[in-house]
Coordinates of C-alpha atoms in Angstrom, one line a residue:
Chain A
X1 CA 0.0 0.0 0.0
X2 CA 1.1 3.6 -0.8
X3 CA 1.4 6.3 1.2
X4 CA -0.9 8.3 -0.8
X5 CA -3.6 5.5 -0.5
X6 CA -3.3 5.4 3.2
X7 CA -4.1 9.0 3.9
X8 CA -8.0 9.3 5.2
X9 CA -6.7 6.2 7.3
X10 CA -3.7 7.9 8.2
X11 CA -6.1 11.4 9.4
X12 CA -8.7 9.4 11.1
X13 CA -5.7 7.9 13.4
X14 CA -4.3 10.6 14.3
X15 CA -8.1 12.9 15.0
X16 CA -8.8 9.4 17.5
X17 CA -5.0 10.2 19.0
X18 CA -6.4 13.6 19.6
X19 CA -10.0 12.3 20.8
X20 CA -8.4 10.2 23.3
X21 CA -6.1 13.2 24.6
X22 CA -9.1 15.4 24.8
X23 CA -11.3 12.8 26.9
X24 CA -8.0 13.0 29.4
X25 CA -7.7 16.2 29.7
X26 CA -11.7 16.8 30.5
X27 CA -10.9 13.6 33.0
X28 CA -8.3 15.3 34.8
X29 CA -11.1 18.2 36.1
X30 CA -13.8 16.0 37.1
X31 CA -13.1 14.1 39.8
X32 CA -12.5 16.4 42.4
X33 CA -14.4 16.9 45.5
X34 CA -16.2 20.3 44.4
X35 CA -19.8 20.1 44.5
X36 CA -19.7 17.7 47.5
X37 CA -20.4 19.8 51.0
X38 CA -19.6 17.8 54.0
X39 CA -23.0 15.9 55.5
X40 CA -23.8 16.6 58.6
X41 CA -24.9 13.1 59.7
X42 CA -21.4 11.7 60.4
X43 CA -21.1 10.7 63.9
X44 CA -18.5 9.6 66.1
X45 CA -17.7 7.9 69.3
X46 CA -14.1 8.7 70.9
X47 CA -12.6 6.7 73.6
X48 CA -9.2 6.8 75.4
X49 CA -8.2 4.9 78.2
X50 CA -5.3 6.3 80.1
X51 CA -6.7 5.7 84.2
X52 CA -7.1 1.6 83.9
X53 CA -6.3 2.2 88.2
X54 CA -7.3 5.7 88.9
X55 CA -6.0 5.7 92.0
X56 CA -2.8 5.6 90.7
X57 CA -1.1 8.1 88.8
X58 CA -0.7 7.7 84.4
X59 CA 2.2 5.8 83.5
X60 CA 2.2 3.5 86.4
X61 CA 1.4 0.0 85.1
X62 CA -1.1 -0.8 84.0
X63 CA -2.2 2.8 83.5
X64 CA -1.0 4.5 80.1
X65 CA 0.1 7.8 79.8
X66 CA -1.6 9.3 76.7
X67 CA -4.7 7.4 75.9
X68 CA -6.8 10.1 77.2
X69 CA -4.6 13.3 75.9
X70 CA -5.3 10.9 72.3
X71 CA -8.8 10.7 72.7
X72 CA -9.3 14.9 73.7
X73 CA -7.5 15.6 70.6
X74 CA -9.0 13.5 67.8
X75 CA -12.4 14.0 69.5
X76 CA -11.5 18.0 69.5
X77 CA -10.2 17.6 65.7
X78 CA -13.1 15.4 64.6
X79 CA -15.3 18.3 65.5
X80 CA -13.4 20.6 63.2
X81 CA -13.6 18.2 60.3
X82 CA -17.1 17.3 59.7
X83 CA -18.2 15.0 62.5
X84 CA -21.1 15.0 65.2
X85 CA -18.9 14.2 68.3
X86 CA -21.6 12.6 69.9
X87 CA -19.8 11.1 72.8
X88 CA -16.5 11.2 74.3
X89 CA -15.9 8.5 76.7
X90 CA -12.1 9.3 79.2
X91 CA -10.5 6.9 81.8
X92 CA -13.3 5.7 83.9
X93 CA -16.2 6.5 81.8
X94 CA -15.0 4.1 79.4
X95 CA -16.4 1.2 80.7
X96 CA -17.8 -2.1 78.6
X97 CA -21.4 -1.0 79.2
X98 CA -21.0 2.1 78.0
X99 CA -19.5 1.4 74.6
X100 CA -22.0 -0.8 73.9
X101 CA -24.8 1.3 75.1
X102 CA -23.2 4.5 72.9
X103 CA -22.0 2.5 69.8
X104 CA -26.2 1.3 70.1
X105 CA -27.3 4.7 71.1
X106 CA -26.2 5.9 67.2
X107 CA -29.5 4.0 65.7
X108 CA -31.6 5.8 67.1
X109 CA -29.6 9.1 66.3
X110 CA -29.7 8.1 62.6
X111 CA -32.8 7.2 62.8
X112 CA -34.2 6.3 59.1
X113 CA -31.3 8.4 57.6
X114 CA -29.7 5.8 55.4
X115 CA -26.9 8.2 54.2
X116 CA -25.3 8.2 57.5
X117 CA -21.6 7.4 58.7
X118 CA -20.5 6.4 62.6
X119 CA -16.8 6.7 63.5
X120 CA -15.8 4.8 66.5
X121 CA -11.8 5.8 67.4
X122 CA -10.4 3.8 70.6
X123 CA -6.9 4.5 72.1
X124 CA -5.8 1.9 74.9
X125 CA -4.7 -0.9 75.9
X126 CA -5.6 -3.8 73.9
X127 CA -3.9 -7.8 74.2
X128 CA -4.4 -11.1 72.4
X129 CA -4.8 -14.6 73.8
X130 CA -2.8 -17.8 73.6
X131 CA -5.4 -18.7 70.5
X132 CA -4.7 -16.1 68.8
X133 CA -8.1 -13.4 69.5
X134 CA -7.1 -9.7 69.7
X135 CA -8.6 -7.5 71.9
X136 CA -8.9 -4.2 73.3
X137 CA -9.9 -3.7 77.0
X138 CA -12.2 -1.3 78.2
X139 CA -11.9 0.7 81.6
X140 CA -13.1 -1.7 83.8
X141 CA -11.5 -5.0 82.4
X142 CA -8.7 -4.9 84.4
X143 CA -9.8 -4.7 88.0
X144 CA -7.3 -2.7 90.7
X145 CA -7.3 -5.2 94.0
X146 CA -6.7 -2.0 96.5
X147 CA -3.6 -4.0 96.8
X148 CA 0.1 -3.4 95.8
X149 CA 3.8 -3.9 94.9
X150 CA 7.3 -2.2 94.5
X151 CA 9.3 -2.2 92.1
X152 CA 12.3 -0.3 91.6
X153 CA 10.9 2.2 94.2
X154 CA 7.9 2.8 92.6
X155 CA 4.8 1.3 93.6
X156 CA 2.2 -0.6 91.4
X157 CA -1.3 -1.7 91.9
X158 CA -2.4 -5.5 92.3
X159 CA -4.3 -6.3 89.2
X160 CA -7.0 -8.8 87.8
X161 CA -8.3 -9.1 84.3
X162 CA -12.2 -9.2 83.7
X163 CA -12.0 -11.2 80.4
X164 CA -15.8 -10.6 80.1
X165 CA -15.5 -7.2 79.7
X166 CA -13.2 -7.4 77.0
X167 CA -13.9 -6.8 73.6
X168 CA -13.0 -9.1 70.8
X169 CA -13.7 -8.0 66.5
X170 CA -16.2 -10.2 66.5
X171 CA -18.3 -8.4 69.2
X172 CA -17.2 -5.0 68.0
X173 CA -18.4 -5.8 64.4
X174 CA -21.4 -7.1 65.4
X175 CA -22.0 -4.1 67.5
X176 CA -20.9 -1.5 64.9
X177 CA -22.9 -3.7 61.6
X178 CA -26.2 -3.5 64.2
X179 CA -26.7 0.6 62.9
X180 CA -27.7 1.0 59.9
X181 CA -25.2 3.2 58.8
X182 CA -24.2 3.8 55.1
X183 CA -20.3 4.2 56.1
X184 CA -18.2 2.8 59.2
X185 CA -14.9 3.4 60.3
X186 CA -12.9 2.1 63.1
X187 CA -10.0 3.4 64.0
X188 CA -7.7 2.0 66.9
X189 CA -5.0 2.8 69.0
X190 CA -3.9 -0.1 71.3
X191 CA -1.5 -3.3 70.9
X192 CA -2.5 -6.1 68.4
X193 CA -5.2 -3.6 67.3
X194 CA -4.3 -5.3 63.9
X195 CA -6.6 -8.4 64.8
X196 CA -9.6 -6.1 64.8
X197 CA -8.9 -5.1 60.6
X198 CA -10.4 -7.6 58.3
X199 CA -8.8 -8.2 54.9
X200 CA -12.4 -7.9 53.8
X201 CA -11.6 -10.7 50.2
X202 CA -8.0 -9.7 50.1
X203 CA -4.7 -10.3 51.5
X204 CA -2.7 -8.1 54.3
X205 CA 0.8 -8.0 52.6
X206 CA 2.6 -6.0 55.8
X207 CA 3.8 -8.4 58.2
X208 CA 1.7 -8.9 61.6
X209 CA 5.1 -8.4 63.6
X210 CA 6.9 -5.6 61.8
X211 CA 10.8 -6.1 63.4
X212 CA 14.0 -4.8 62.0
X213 CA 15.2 -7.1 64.9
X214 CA 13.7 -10.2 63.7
X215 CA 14.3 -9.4 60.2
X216 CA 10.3 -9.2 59.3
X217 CA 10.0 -5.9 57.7
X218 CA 9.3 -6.9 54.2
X219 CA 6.0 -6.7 53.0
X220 CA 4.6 -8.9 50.0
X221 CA 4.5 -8.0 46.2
X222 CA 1.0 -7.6 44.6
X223 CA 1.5 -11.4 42.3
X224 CA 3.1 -13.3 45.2
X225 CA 0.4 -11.9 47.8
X226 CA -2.4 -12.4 44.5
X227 CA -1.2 -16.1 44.2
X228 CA -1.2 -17.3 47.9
X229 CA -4.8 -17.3 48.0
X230 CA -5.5 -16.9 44.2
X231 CA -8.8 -19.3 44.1
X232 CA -10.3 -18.0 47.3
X233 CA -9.7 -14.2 46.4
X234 CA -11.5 -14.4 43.0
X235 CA -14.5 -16.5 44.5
X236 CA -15.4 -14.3 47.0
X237 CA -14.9 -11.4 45.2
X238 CA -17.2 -13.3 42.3
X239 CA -20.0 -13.7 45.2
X240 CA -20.1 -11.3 47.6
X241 CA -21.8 -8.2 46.5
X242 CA -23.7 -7.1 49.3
X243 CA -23.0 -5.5 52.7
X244 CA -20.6 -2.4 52.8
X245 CA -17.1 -3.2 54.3
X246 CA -16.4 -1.5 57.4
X247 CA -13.0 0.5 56.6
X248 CA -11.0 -0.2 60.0
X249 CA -7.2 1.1 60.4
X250 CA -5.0 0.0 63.2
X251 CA -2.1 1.2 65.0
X252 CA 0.1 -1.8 64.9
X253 CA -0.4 -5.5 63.2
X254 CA -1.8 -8.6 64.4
X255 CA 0.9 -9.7 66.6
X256 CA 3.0 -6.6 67.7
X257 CA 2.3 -3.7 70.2
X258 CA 1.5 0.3 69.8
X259 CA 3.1 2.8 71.8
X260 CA 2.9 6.5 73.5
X261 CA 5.2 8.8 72.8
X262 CA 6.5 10.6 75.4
X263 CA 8.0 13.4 72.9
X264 CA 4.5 14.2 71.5
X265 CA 2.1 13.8 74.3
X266 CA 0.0 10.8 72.3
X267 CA 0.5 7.5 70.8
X268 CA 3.0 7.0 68.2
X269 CA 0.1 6.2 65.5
X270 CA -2.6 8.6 66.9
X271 CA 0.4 11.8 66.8
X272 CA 0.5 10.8 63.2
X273 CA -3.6 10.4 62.8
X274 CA -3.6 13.9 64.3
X275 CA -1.1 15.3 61.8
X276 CA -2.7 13.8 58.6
X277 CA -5.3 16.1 58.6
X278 CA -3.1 19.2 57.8
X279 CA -0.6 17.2 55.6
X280 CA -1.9 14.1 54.4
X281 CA -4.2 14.7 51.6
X282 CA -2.2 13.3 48.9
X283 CA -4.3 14.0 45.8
X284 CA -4.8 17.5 46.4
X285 CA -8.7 17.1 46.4
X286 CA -9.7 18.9 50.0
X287 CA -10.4 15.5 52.1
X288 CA -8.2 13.4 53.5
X289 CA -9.6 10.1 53.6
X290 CA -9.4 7.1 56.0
X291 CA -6.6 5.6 53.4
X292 CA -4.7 9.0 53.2
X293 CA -4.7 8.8 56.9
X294 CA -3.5 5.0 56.8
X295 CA -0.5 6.1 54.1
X296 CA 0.8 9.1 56.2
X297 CA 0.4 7.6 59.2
X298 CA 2.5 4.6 58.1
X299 CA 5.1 6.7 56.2
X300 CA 6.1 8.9 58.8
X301 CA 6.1 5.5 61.6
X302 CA 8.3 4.0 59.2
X303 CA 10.8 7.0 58.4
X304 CA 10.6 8.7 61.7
X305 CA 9.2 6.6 65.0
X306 CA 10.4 3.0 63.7
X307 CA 14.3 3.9 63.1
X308 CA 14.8 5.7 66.7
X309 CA 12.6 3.3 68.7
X310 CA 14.0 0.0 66.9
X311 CA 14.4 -2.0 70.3
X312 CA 12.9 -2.5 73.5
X313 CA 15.3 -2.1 76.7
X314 CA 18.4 -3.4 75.0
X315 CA 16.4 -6.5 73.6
X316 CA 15.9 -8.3 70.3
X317 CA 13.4 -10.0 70.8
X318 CA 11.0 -7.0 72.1
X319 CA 10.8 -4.6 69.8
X320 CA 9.4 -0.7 69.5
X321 CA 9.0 -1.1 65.9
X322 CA 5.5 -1.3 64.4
X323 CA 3.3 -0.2 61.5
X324 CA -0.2 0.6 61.0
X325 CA -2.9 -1.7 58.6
X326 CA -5.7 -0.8 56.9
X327 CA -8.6 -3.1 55.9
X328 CA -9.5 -4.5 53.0
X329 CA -12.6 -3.5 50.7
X330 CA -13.2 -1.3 47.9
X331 CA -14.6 1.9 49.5
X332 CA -12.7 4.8 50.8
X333 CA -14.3 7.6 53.5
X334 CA -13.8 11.3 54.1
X335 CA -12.1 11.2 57.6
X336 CA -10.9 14.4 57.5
X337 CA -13.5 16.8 55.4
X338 CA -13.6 20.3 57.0
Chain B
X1 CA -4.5 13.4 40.7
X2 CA -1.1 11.4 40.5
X3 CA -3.2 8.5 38.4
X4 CA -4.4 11.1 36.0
X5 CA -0.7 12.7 35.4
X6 CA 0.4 9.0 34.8
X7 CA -2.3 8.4 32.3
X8 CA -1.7 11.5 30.6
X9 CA 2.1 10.3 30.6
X10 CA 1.2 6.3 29.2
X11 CA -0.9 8.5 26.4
X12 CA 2.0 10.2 25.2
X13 CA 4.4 7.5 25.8
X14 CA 1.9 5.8 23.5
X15 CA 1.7 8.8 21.1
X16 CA 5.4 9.0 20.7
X17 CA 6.0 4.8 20.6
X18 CA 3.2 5.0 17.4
X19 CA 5.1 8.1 15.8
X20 CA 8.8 7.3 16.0
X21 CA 9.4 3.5 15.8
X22 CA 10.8 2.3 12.3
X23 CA 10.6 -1.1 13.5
X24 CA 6.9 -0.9 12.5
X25 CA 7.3 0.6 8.8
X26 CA 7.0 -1.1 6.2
X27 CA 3.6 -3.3 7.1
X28 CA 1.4 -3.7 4.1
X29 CA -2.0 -3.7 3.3
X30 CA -2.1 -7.8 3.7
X31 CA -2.5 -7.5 7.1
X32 CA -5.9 -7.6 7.3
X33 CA -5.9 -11.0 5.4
X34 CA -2.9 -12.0 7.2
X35 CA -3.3 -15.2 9.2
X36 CA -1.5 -17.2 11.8
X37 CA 0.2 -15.6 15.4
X38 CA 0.4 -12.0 15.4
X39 CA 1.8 -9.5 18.4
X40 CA 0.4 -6.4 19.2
X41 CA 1.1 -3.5 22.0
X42 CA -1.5 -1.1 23.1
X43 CA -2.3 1.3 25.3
X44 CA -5.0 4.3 26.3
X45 CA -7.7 5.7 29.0
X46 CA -10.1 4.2 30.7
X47 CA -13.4 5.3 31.7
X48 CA -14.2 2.6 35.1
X49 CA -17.0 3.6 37.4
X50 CA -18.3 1.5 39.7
X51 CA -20.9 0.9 42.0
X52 CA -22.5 -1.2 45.4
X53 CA -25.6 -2.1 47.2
X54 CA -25.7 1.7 48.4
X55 CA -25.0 3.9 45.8
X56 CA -24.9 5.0 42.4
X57 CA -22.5 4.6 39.8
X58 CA -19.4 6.8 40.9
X59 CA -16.9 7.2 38.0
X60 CA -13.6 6.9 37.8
X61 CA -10.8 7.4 35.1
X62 CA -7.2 5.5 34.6
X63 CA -5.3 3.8 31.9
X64 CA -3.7 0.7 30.2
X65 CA -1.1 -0.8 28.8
X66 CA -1.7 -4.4 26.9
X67 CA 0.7 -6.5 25.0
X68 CA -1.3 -8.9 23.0
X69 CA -0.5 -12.3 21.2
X70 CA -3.6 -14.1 19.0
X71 CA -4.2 -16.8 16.7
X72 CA -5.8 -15.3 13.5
X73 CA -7.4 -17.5 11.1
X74 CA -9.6 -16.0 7.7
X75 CA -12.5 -14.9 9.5
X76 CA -12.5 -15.8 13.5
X77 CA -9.6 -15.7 16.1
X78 CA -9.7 -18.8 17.9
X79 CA -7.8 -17.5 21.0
X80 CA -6.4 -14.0 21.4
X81 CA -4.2 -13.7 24.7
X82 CA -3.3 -10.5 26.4
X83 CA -1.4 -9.6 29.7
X84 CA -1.8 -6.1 30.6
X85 CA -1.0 -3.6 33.5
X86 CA -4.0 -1.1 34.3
X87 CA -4.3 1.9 37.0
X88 CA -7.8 2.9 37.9
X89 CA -7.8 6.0 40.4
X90 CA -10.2 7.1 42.8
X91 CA -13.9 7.4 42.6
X92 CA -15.8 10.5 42.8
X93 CA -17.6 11.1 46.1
X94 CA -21.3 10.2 46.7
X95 CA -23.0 12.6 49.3
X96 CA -21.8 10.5 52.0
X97 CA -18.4 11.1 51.2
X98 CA -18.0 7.7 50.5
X99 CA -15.6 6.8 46.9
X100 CA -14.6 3.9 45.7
X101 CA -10.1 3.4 46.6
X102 CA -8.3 3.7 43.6
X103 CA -6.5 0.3 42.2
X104 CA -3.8 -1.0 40.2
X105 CA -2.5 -4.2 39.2
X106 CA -1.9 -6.9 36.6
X107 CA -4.4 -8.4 34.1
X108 CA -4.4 -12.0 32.0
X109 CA -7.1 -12.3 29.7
X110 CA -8.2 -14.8 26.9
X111 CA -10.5 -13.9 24.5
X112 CA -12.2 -15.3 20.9
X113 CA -14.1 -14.3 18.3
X114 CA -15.2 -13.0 14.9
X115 CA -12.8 -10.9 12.4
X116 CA -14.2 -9.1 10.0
X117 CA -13.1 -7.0 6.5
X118 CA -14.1 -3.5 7.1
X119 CA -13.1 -0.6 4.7
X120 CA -8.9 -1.1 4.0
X121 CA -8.5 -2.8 7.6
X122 CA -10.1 -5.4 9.5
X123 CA -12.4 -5.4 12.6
X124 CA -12.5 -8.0 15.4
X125 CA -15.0 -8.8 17.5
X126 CA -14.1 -10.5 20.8
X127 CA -15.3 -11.9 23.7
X128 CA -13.9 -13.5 27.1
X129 CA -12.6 -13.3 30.2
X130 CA -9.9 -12.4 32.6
X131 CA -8.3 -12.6 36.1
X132 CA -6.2 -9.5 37.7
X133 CA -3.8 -9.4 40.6
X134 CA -4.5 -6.0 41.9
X135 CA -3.2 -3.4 45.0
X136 CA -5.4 -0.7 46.6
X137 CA -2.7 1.9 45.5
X138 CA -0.7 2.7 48.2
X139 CA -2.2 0.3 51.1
X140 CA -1.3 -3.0 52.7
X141 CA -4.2 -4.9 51.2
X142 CA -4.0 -6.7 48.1
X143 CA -6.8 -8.9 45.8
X144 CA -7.5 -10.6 42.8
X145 CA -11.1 -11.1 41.1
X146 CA -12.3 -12.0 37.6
X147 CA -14.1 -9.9 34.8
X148 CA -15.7 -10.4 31.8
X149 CA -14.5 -8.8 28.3
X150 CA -15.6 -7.7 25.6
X151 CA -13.9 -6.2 22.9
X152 CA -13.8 -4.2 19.9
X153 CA -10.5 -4.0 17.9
X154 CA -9.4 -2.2 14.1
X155 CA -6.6 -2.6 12.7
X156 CA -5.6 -0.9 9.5
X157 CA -2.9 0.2 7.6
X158 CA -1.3 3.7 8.3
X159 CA 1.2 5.8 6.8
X160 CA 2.3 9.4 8.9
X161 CA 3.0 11.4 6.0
X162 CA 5.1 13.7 8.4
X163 CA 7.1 11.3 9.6
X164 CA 9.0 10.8 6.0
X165 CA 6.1 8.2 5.2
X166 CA 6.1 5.6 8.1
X167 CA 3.7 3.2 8.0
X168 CA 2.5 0.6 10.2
X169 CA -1.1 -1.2 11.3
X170 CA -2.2 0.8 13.7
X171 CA -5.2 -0.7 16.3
X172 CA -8.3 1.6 17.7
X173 CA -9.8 -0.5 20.4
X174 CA -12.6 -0.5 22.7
X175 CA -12.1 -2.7 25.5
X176 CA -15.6 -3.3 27.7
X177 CA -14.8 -5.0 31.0
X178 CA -17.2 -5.8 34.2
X179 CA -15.1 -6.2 37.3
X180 CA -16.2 -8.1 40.4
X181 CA -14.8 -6.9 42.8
X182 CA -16.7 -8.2 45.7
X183 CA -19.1 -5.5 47.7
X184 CA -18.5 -3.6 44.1
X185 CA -18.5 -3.8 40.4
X186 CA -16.7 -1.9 37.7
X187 CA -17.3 -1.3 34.3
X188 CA -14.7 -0.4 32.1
X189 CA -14.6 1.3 29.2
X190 CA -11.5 2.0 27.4
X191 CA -10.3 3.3 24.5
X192 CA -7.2 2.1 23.5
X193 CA -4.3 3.3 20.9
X194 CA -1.7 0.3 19.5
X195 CA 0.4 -1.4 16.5
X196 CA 0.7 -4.4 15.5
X197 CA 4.6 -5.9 16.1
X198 CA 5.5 -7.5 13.4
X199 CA 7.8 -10.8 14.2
X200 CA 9.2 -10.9 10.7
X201 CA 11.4 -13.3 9.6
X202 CA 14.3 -11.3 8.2
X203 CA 14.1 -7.6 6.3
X204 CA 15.5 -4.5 4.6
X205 CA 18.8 -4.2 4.7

């Protein structure tokens, strides 16, 4: 064929090259969040847990230090950034009774309002059992005897754990699933917090112990992760349209502790939390979502907290090191929309 | 924002590849009747919104890259094989604020179906399916699901007379995939830019 025969081909090529560059650049201006004003039925439910033995000062075992200092703060900025604080439960309000009775309360607050969103943020202690099941302990799951010890000079309260007032996923799911909410996010500050964050038909490729120490800090490629559960993954995903996931995002993994932070007066992953909201919305759209949380939270543990607090005491087996997961699912929510 | 500058930057990369590769001069108007294994490379936008139980279609843009190997006989194409990598961003919101996470990942599909003489090129008409390895981009979490796909394909001769006369078959497709991808689906609709790579069996000197 000759070049001369080939020209109306040859011009109806190139005016599709330009079609296609013309749909892109239209694309690039469409997907922003203008047009969208922040609901005002998002509504949220912050707990922090510093006072586990209120007789006894924070930082003495097993009191924390900055649980309650987290939970002031992201209930303070959640009310700046389109959320209904509804209730803010500190130290000794924070009981198992009245998480339930709050995280309950928010069906009758959203009423028949299908278009609604509930936020439930915890920051305390949390611990795992010898099968495996995470969990995070409210107020009064660990009881104070009125008895107590010294060590090293200081003295510590006489403990006992009330296993039935703590809270596993399964019961915090069923909880949060019982509102008929459109959106739910769960966000957690504690140890093993990681147990509570379902892969929702996918696979968690960061490791549930995250340790320079140990030498587990690598976190799976897309193929290898794709291929360790290839079958299951494309079932599910063949059969389960349905119920939204709930978008959870945890401090540390499955099998590795959280931490405060002396140096910024919260935990390690909730002083990051905090911060995302002025610097973490990566696309430039005005929100920072739950994931854009997730991605600078993890960032700046990995670059910043992770390298200074690498072990524990001297050890190698107990290390500082950890780094936050986000659930699975396909859906993404404004955490930050102000 | 980022997914859009990189499809804009795949487009020209494409744009460019078409324009300036003599390996691809000197293809012939036999193409169309050619028959046995051919190559291809493409690449373009993609329109992929998607949707759940609770709300409406939210759209979405990205791109793809496909390299292509099929079977070609006179007038069907018994198995066309193509492994691909795609980038879908972000949704748009819904008045929740709710939007679907962007993805990314890797794509194996096999397809058949009819081919067709249409004006000085040839049109295929295919149908089939494909699995994808795929990241939430940027997160710890990855999947992989199945789609359906359907697709649309020309191929015709083209010379670029401003280019000193370099010709090649060029490809205009429309690739039409549905994505389950468990609480949500995706439709995709592309619109793809490619040539056909030419495994010749020696040449000019």
């Amino acid at each position: 064929m000759s070049a001369r025969s080939s020209q109306p081909a040859s011009r109806s090529f190139i005016a599709l090259c330009f079609l296609i560059l013309a749909a892109a650049i239209i694309s690039s201006c469409s997907l922003t969040s203008q047009g969208v004003s922040t609901p005002s039925n998002r509504y949220a439910l912050v707990i922090g847990i510093s006072k586990y033995c209120p007789n006894y000062a924070e930082g003495i075992y097993p009191n924390l230090s900055y649980c309650d200092d987290d939970a002031n703060s992201i209930a303070a900025l959640l009310g700046n950034q389109g959320w209904n604080v509804k209730y803010k439960l500190v130290n000794t309000d924070a009981t198992y009774e009245t998480i339930k009775a709050d995280i309950a309360s928010f069906s009758t607050i959203i009423g028949g309002d299908t278009n609604a969103s509930i936020l439930v943020y915890y920051s305390g202690h949390g611990s795992i059992d010898d099968a495996g099941t995470p969990y995070i302990i409210p107020q009064n799951g660990i009881i104070d005897l009125g008895t107590s010890y010294t060590y090293n000079n200081i003295i510590y309260p006489n403990t006992q754990n009330d296993l039935s007032k703590w809270i596993t996923p399964a019961t915090l799911s069923s909880w949060m699933e019982a509102v008929p909410a459109k959106n739910r996010v769960l966000i957690l500050d504690s140890c093993y917090s990681g147990g509570f964050v379902k892969d929702a038909n996918s696979v968690d490729t960061s490791p549930a112990d995250y340790s320079q120490a140990l030498g587990t800090t690598a976190e799976t490629g897309v193929l290898l992760a794709a291929l360790s559960d290839f079958n299951n993954l494309v079932a599910t995903n063949l059969a389960s349209l349905g119920g939204r996931d709930l978008v959870a995002l945890s401090a540390a993994g499955s099998n590795e502790v959280s931490w405060d932070d002396g140096s910024s007066g919260h935990g390690a992953f909730t002083n990051y939390l905090l911060k995302a909201a002025a610097s973490g919305d990566s696309d430039g759209d005005g929100y920072v979502t739950v994931a854009e949380a997730y991605a600078y939270a993890k960032t700046n543990i990995k670059a910043n907290w992770n390298p200074q607090y690498k072990y524990y005491y001297g050890s190698t087996r107990n290390e500082w090191d950890f780094l936050p997961h986000i659930s699975g699912g396909t859906g993404d929510i404004a955490l930050y929309a102000p | 924002m980022k997914n859009r500058t990189v499809a804009f930057a795949a487009l020209a990369v494409t744009a460019l590849f078409l324009s300036l590769s003599p390996a691809f001069a000197g293809t012939s108007d036999a193409a169309a009747a050619a028959q046995g294994i051919r190559t291809d490379i493409s690449g373009g936008a993609r329109f992929a919104p998607s949707y759940d139980a609770y709300t409406n279609i939210l759209p979405a843009w990205g791109f793809d890259t496909t390299v292509g190997i099929e079977y070609a006989m006179s007038h069907w194409i018994p198995l066309r094989a193509e492994l691909g990598v795609f980038s879908i961003g972000s949704s748009a919101w819904d008045a929740s604020l709710f939007r679907f996470r962007a993805f990314w990942g890797y794509r194996l599909a096999a397809l058949t179906g009819a081919r067709l003489s249409l004006g000085r090129g040839e049109l295929d008409i295919l149908v089939g399916g494909a699995v994808s390895a795929s990241r939430f981009t940027g997160l710890n979490q990855v999947t992989a699901f199945a789609s359906a796909v359907g697709e649309l394909r020309y191929k015709a001769p083209v010379t670029l007379p401003f280019f000193g006369g370099l010709a090649f078959d060029a490809i205009a497709a429309v690739p039409i995939e549905y994505l389950y991808r468990g609480t949500a689906r995706t439709i995709s609709v592309g619109l793809d830019l490619g040539v056909v790579i030419k495994l010749a069996r020696g040449g000019a000197k």
